Amino acid sequence: MDATAREAQSGLEWRVTVPEGASVTVEYESGLAGRAWAWLVSCVAVLGAKVSGFAKKVWKIGADDPRRAVHSLKVGLALTLVSVFYYTRPLYDGVGGAAMWAIMTVVVVFEYTVGGSVYKGFNRAVATASAGLLGLGVSWVASKSGDKLEPIITTGSLFLLAAAATFSRFIPTVKARFDYGVTIFILTYSLVAVSGYRVDELLALAQQRLVTVAIGIFICLAVTVLVWPVWAGQELHLLTVRNMEKLADSIEACVDDYFAADAEEEEKRDPKASKSEGYKCVLNSKASEDSQRNLARWEPAHGKFGFRHPYGQYPKLGAAMRHCAYCVETLHSCVGAEVQAPEHVKQLLSDVCTRLGAQCARVLKEASRSIAAMTVSRELDLAVAEMGTAVHELQGDLRDLPFSLAKEPGEASLIDAMPLFTMASLLTEISARIEAVVEAVDTMASVAGFKQPEDDDEKKGDAELKLKVHPVNESDSDEPPENNRSKATV
Amino acid sequence: MDATAREAQSGLEWRVTVPEGASVTVEYESGLAGRAWAWLVSCVAVLGAKVSGFAKKVWKIGADDPRRAVHSLKVGLALTLVSVFYYTRPLYDGVGGAAMWAIMTVVVVFEYTVGGSVYKGFNRAVATASAGLLGLGVSWVASKSGDKLEPIITTGSLFLLAAAATFSRFIPTVKARFDYGVTIFILTYSLVAVSGYRVDELLALAQQRLVTVAIGIFICLAVTVLVWPVWAGQELHLLTVRNMEKLADSIEACVDDYFAADAEEEEKRDPKASKSEGYKCVLNSKASEDSQRNLARWEPAHGKFGFRHPYGQYPKLGAAMRHCAYCVETLHSCVGAEVQAPEHVKQLLSDVCTRLGAQCARVLKEASRSIAAMTVSRELDLAVAEMGTAVHELQGDLRDLPFSLAKEPGEASLIDAMPLFTMASLLTEISARIEAVVEAVDTMASVAGFKQPEDDDEKKGDAELKLKVHPVNESDSDEPPENNRSKATV
């Protein structure tokens, strides 16, 4: 019944296909014209399919993040504003004049995030002003030093300054904060030095250009801040929070997949594949973290982010998370490995490993919630302590494994359990690296001044949590949790 | 003797320190002037130290890669050339005119690599031409449609085109290849649309601007190609080769460190620390690989790199290497872990693990040599086969471990050996991932058309190698090497 329905469906699909159908019907008409027509129809159909495929892809880009479409409209708006501003001015003097610089400024300065626009605007303004002043000074000196020396001074200073400024871009601090400014500095100085204008003409020109650039920057910043602003700091914050959640889900899913019985394996693995591979996002996020951090420091205070919000902590937190993700990557390949421990051996550690995986995920999720809310989490320390307990339980079970195996029916060598040992070691190492992540979160909480939590009693289910956690804390006292936090334990 | 010498030295150092000495001597002079003088002297000394420290840092940047200094001089040269070109022209018409566009083009188009300059030059030329043409067309239509409609058409088209072009930058292909072109397209179209010139004036302007931009691009490309060129393709190639060598050294150093006796540990580990951490370069190279690959595709044929050299293979190879480096990272943390297997247990696997580590390194080094020389390596397959044999030996030794332990004097539980199992599993997994790297190298060799090796007999020591390798190949026949290449084995 199901098969026939599918056949009927696929038959329908085939009948819809335009190019083939068209070529079949026109085969009766003889001659070149008919074939050409068929070819044309099939070409149009293929082109139409390609265009609609492309349109769908483009639509998806916009639908995935509507702020992209908004950003495009914002650029259009800023450009329209600046052009209308210059259109309506009585002193309008064509493309060679002031309007050009304002338009150029808007096109080049407008960036996706507020931080990006501020960075470029600041760099452009400062570089234009300083290079203009320097150029004026050198022009003045050159004009006083005679017709013969003048071109030598002008060209020589251009060569030296351009070379020095270009070289300064290789200094990491300059690269990170003033890269665009250096370009504009060289550009402005070249224009002033080579202009050949007299100094008094230059002064007027420089003043006009500065005002125009300022107007362009002002329009950019107004549009970027007032119309649905995208803050680089907030993006960085969200990226970090999201990555931490993905890492948590990934660890839990990996452990669950590992101990899922082989029979259920196929059904279980597919829907979870995306979850257990979440660590990949963490592995690849360094570049975007660094660039967003560089832009975020230009942003004024906004929302929960103060003026001196420690954006520098995010890449450190990201590094700790990546350190953890490297290990999760190895764990993930254990799940898909060909050589596995026998199922009944796996079952011996299944409970304790699953518990540890869940505790690891709980710690990361709690840390992620704490960062998301910018609030110190009371539960975080408890979760870390419980994770430490789970590690001890795992180590205890591992120590008992030879005796457990001996009790099992059939012949189970300890060597068969080797892949399981690897899995357990990796899980232990992951929990140690999660503690490093928690330390980074603690540092961020103290540096960024996270809020103290409100009265916990309001929170749902907190009372039960405390009851569950208390005995764990006591049993942990013979092995202080500080010890767990110290170092890798693989 | 040594101690007194050091003391004397440190005493000398203290006497040299300027600010403190100065403040001590001037304490005798009474009054404000003396203190101000002391303060000034110490300020100058601190400033001097800072300046000299900064100068040293800048010098180091240049000394590490002299091509950076050369690049700076090249930018100066190109700018000087273009300004002299316009200085000496009789029709020179100041900063508002043609010279400006040529200078602007040189400043913006000149990049560190040839590929970067070609990318920007091509984008600038095509975007200027197409946006200019489109702007002319729209201006003509607008001028024909009456005074009322004209500003609406002009501004409306500006808004729509700017928004559409900005949105197109979110399409990955456009972002990777035409990002700069889109900016220039918006810029040029805005300038033409808002110019307010008549169409015939615009035509002359457009033509002049195109010629000027072309001259700027020509000067840029001439300087960048003729004076000590830096090719993005070659950089990418070298980066890949170097990373592969570092990965090889890293694996070998990690294994050696792990089995180094505790007594020698301290002396051994320090000099090797940099070697065993070479994998970190591999972990962080994704961004530079991607960007260099994007630039390399713009480069013409040069040296060993043909016009259609498959630069796209390098990021794939890089991904395979990173996949391997994740595992090496975990291995590296085993070396530094607190919980270790007892020394005598370690010694049982020391030989076989060290051999496997050396084989892994040998395969990677051979692969790296093959890429560096762009020659198919005959030894590579043999090295992979030997690595497979080493893996089998390790697995055999692991299977025998319970019996070996039983023969040892004293009580050695198999559980003590757990960290060693993890180490062995990781090493096995690393060798599986190295096989994936070798596959990527093979793909590259066939796609890029690597040369076949010349007659091997000329090579030093090749005959002995073959002798050594042959029996290994035979012993491997019961477990075909293709099988080793299939999947992860942790």
Short mmCIF file of C-alpha atoms in Angstrom, two decimals, chain A residues 109-126 177 180 217 220-222 224-225 231 294-300:
data_model
loop_
_atom_site.label_atom_id
_atom_site.label_comp_id
_atom_site.label_asym_id
_atom_site.label_seq_id
_atom_site.Cartn_x
_atom_site.Cartn_y
_atom_site.Cartn_z
CA VAL A 109 32.34 53.31 6.90
CA PHE A 110 28.95 51.61 7.16
CA GLU A 111 29.47 48.17 8.69
CA TYR A 112 27.22 45.38 9.92
CA THR A 113 27.85 46.05 13.61
CA VAL A 114 27.88 49.31 15.52
CA GLY A 115 31.43 48.57 16.65
CA GLY A 116 32.56 48.14 13.05
CA SER A 117 31.07 51.48 12.03
CA VAL A 118 32.56 53.29 15.02
CA TYR A 119 35.96 51.69 14.37
CA LYS A 120 35.98 52.80 10.75
CA GLY A 121 34.46 56.20 11.44
CA PHE A 122 36.97 56.99 14.20
CA ASN A 123 39.89 55.77 12.13
CA ARG A 124 38.76 57.72 9.09
CA ALA A 125 38.23 60.94 11.01
CA VAL A 126 41.50 60.82 12.94
CA ARG A 177 42.86 48.63 16.02
CA TYR A 180 41.85 51.08 8.28
CA ILE A 217 30.32 59.56 9.62
CA CYS A 220 26.38 56.41 9.28
CA LEU A 221 26.47 56.26 13.05
CA ALA A 222 22.96 57.69 13.39
CA THR A 224 23.51 52.20 12.47
CA VAL A 225 22.61 52.99 16.10
CA TRP A 231 26.11 45.24 18.59
CA ASN A 294 38.20 43.80 18.21
CA LEU A 295 35.03 45.58 17.10
CA ALA A 296 33.23 45.36 20.45
CA ARG A 297 35.80 47.50 22.22
CA TRP A 298 34.78 50.46 20.06
CA GLU A 299 31.18 50.28 21.18
CA PRO A 300 29.62 52.65 23.70
#
